[in-house]
CSV table of C-alpha atoms in Angstrom, one decimal:
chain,number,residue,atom,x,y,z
A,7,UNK,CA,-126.9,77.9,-28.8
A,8,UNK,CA,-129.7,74.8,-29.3
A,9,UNK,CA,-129.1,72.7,-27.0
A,10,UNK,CA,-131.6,69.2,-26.7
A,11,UNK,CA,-130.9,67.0,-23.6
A,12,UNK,CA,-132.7,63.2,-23.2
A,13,UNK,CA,-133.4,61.7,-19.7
A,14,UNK,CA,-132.1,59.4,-18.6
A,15,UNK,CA,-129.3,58.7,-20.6
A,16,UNK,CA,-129.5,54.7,-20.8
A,17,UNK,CA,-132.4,52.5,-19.1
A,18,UNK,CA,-132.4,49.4,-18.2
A,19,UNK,CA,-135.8,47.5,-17.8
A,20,UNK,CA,-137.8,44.0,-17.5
A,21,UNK,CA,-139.8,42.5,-20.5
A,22,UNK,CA,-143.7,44.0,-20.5
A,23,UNK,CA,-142.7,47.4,-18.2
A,24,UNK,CA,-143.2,50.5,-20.0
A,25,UNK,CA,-140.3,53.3,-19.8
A,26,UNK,CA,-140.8,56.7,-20.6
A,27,UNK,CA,-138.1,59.2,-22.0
A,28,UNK,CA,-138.1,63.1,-21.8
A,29,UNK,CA,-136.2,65.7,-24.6
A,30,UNK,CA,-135.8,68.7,-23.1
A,31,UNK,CA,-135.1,71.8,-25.3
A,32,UNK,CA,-133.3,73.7,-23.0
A,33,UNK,CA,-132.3,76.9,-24.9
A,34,UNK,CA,-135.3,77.7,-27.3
A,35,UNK,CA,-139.1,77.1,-27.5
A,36,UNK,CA,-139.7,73.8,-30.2
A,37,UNK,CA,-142.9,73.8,-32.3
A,38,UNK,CA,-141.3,70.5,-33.8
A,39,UNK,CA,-139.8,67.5,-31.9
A,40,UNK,CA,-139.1,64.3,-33.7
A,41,UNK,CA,-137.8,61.1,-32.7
A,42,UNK,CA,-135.6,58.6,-33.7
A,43,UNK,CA,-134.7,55.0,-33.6
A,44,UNK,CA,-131.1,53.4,-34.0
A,45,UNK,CA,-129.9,50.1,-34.2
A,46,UNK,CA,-126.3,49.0,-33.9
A,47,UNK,CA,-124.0,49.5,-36.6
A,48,UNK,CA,-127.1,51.0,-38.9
A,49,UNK,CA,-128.9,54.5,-39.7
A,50,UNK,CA,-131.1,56.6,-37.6
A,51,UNK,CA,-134.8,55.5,-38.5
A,52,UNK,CA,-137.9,58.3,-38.3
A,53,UNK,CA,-140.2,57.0,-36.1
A,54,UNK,CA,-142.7,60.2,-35.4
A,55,UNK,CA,-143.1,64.1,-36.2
A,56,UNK,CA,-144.5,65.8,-32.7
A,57,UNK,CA,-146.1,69.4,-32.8
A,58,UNK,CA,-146.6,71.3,-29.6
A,59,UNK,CA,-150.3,70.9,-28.7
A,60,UNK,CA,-151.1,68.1,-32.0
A,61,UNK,CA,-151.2,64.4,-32.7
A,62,UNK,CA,-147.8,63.2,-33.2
A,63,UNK,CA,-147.6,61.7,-37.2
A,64,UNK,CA,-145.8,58.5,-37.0
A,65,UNK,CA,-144.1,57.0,-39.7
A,66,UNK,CA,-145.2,53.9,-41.6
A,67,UNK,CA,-144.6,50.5,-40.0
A,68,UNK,CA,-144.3,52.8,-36.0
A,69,UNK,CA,-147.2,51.1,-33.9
A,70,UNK,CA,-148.7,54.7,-32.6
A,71,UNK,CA,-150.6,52.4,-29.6
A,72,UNK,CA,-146.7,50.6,-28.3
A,73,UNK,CA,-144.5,54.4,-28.7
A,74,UNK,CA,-146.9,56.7,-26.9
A,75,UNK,CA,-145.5,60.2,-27.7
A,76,UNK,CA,-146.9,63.4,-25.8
A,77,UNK,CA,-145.7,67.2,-26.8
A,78,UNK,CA,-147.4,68.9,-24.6
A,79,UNK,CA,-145.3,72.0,-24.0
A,80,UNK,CA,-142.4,73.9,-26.1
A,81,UNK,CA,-139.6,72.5,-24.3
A,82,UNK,CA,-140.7,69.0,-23.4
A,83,UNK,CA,-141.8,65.8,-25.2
A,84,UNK,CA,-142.0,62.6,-24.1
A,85,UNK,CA,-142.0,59.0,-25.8
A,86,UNK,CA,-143.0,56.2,-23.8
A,87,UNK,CA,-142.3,52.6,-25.1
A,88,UNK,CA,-145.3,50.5,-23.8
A,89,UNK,CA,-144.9,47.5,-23.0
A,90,UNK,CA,-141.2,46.9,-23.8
A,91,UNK,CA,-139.9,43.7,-25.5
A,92,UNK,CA,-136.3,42.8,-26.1
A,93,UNK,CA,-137.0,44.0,-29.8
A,94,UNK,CA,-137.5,47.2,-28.2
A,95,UNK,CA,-133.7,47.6,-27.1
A,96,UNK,CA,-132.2,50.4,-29.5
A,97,UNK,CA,-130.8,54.0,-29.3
A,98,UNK,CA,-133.7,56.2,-28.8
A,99,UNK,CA,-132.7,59.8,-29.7
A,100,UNK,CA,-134.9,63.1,-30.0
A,101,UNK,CA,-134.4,66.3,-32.1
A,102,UNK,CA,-135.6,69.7,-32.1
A,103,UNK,CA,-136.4,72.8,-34.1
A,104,UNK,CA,-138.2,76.1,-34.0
A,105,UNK,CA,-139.7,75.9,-36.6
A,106,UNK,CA,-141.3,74.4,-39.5
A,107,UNK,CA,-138.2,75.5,-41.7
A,108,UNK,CA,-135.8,75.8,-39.0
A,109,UNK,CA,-132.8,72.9,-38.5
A,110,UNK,CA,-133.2,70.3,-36.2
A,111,UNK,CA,-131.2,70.0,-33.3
A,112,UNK,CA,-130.7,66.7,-31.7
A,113,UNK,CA,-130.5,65.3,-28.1
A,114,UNK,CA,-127.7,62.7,-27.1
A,115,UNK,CA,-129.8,59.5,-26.9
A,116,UNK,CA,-131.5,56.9,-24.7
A,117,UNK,CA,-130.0,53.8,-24.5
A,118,UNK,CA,-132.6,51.5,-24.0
A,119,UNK,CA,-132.2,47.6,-22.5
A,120,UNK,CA,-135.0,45.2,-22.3
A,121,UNK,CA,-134.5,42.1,-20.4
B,14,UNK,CA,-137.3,62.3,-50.3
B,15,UNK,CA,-134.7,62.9,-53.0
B,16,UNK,CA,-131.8,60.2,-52.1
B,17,UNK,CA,-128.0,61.0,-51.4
B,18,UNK,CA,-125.3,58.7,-52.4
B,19,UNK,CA,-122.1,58.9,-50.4
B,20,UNK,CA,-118.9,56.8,-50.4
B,21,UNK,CA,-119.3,54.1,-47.5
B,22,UNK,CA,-115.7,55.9,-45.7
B,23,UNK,CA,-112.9,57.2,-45.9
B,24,UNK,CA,-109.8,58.0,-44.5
B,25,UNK,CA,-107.4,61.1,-43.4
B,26,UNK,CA,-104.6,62.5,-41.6
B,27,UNK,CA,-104.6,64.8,-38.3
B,28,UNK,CA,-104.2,68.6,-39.6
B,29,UNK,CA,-104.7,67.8,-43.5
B,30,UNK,CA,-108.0,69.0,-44.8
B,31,UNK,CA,-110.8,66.3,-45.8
B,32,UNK,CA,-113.2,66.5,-48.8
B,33,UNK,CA,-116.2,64.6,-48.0
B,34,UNK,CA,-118.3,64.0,-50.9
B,35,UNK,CA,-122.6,63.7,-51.8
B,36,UNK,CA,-124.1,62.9,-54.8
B,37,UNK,CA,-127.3,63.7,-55.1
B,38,UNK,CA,-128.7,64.3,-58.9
B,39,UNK,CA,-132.5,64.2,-58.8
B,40,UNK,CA,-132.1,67.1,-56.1
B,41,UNK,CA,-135.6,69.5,-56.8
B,42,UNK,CA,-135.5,73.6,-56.0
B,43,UNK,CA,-136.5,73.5,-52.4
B,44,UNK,CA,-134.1,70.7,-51.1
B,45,UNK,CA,-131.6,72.5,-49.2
B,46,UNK,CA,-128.2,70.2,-48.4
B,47,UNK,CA,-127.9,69.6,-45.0
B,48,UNK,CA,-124.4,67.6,-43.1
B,49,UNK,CA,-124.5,66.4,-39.5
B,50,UNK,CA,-122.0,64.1,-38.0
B,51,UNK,CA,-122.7,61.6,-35.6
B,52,UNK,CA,-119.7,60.6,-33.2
B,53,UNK,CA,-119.6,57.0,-31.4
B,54,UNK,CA,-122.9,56.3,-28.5
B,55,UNK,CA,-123.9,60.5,-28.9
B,56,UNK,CA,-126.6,61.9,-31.2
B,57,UNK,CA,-126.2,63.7,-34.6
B,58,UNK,CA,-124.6,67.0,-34.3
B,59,UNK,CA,-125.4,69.7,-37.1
B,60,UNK,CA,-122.6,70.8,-39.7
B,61,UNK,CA,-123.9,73.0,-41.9
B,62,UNK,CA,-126.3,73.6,-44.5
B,63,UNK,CA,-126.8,75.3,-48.3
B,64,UNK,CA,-129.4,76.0,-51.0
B,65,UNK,CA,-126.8,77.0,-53.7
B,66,UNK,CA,-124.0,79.2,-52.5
B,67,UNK,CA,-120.9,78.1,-50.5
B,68,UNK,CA,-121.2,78.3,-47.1
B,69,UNK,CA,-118.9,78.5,-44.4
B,70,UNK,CA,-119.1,78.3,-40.5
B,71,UNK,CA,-116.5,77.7,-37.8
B,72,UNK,CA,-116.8,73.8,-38.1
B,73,UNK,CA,-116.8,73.7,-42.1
B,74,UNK,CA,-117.1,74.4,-45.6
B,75,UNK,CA,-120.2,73.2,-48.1
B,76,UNK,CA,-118.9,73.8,-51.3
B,77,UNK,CA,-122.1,73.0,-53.8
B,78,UNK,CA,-122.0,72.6,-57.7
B,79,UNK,CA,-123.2,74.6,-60.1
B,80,UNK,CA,-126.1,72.8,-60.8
B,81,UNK,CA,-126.9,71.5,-57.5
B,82,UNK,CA,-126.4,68.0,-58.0
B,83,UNK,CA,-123.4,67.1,-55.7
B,84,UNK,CA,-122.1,68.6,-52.7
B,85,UNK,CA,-118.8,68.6,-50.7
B,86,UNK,CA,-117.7,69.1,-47.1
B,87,UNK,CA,-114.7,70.4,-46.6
B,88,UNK,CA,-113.3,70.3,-42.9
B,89,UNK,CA,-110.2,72.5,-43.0
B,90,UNK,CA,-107.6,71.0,-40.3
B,91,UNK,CA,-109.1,67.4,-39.6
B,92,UNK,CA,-108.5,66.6,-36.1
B,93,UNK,CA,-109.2,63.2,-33.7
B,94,UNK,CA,-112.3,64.6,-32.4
B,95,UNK,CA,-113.6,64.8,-36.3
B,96,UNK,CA,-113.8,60.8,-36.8
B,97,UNK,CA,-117.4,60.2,-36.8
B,98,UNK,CA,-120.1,59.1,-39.5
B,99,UNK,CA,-121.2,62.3,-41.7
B,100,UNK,CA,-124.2,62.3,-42.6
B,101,UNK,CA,-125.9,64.5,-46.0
B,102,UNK,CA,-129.4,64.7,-46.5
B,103,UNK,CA,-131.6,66.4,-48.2
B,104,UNK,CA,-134.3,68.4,-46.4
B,105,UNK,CA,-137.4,69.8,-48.7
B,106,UNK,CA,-138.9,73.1,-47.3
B,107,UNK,CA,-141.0,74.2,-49.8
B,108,UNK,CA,-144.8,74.4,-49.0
B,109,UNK,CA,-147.1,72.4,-50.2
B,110,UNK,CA,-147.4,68.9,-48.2
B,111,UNK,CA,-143.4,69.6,-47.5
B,112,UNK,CA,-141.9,68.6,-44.0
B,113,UNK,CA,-139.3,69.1,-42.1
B,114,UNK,CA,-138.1,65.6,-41.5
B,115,UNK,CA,-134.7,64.1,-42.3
B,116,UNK,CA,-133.9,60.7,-44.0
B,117,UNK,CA,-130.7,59.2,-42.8
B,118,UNK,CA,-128.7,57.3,-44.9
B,119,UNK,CA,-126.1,55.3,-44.2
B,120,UNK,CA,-123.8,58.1,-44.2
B,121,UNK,CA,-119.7,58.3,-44.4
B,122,UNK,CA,-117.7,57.1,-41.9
B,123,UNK,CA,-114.2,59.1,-41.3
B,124,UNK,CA,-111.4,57.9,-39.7
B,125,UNK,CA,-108.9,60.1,-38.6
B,126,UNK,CA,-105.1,59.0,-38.3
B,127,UNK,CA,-102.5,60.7,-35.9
């Protein structure tokens, strides 16, 4: 199997507090992670392409500086929303693959609330 | 990123098969056709992909023309559990400045009546 999990599962937080999420490849080593933005009722949006070890390549119009992503190892990457704003609330969801060619297996999403 | 078109939904019966359609004409030679679904609050879940031959796995079919420019899933015995929004994209892997990402569209959205 590929199997992606997300932590936590929906968050809750206050305007200007920063929340971090985790995807978790649980069942194979990920050279790729990407992450994803969804707003009700419309299409996942690309936000950033993560390679273990690199620079995380965001996509145009992502602030790099407010969606902090870190790959640091094969199984884990993390996206931190800095300083959240009630703009900020969406469905946060990660995929994986293991590889550059390889399909991309996805997590089941961070709902994310600012107050 | 070569665009897909796909009808906005559509509807079918428990247990009868479903033909899900994709156009997507300016296709190039290293786009393969991927499908994932997407059920209510849960992330995308893969299908199935092609390059050019039919493929088949224990979720679906991906029947894909002749000359690449549209594409059908075929779920065999549609079930409750199936009504969700399916999404086809194209995914380039050829070298050359190529990545791996995937553009969502707006996808199809299946209902599925008892």
């Amino acid at each position: 199997g590929a199997v992606v999990s997300q932590h936590p599962s929906r968050v809750i937080c206050k305007s200007g507090t920063s929340v971090k999420i985790e995807c978790r490849s649980l069942d194979f080593q990920a050279t790729t992670m990407f992450w994803y933005r969804q707003f009700p009722k419309q299409s996942l949006m690309l936000m950033a392409t993560s390679n273990e070890g690199s620079k995380a390549t965001y996509e145009q119009g992502v602030e790099k500086d407010k969606f902090l992503i870190n790959h640091a190892s094969l199984t884990l990457s993390t996206l931190t929303v800095t300083s959240a704003h009630p703009e900020d609330s969406s469905f946060y969801i990660c995929s994986a693959s293991r590889g550059y060619q390889e399909t991309q297996y996805f997590g089941p999403g961070t709902r994310l609330l600012v107050l | 990123d070569a665009k897909t078109t796909q009808p906005n939904s559509m509807e079918s019966n428990e247990e009868e098969p479903v033909h899900l359609p994709c156009n997507h004409s300016t296709i190039s030679g290293t786009d393969y056709i991927h499908w994932y679904r997407q059920l209510p609050s849960q992330g995308p879940e893969y299908v199935i992909h092609g390059l050019t031959s039919n493929v088949n796995n224990r979720m679906a079919s991906l029947a894909i023309a002749e000359d690449r420019k549209s594409s059908t899933l075929i779920l065999h015995r549609a079930t409750l559990r199936d009504a969700a929004v399916y999404y086809c994209i194209l995914r380039d892997v050829g070298y050359g400045g190529a990545t791996n990402k995937l553009i969502f569209g707006t996808g199809t959205l299946l209902a599925v009546q008892p």
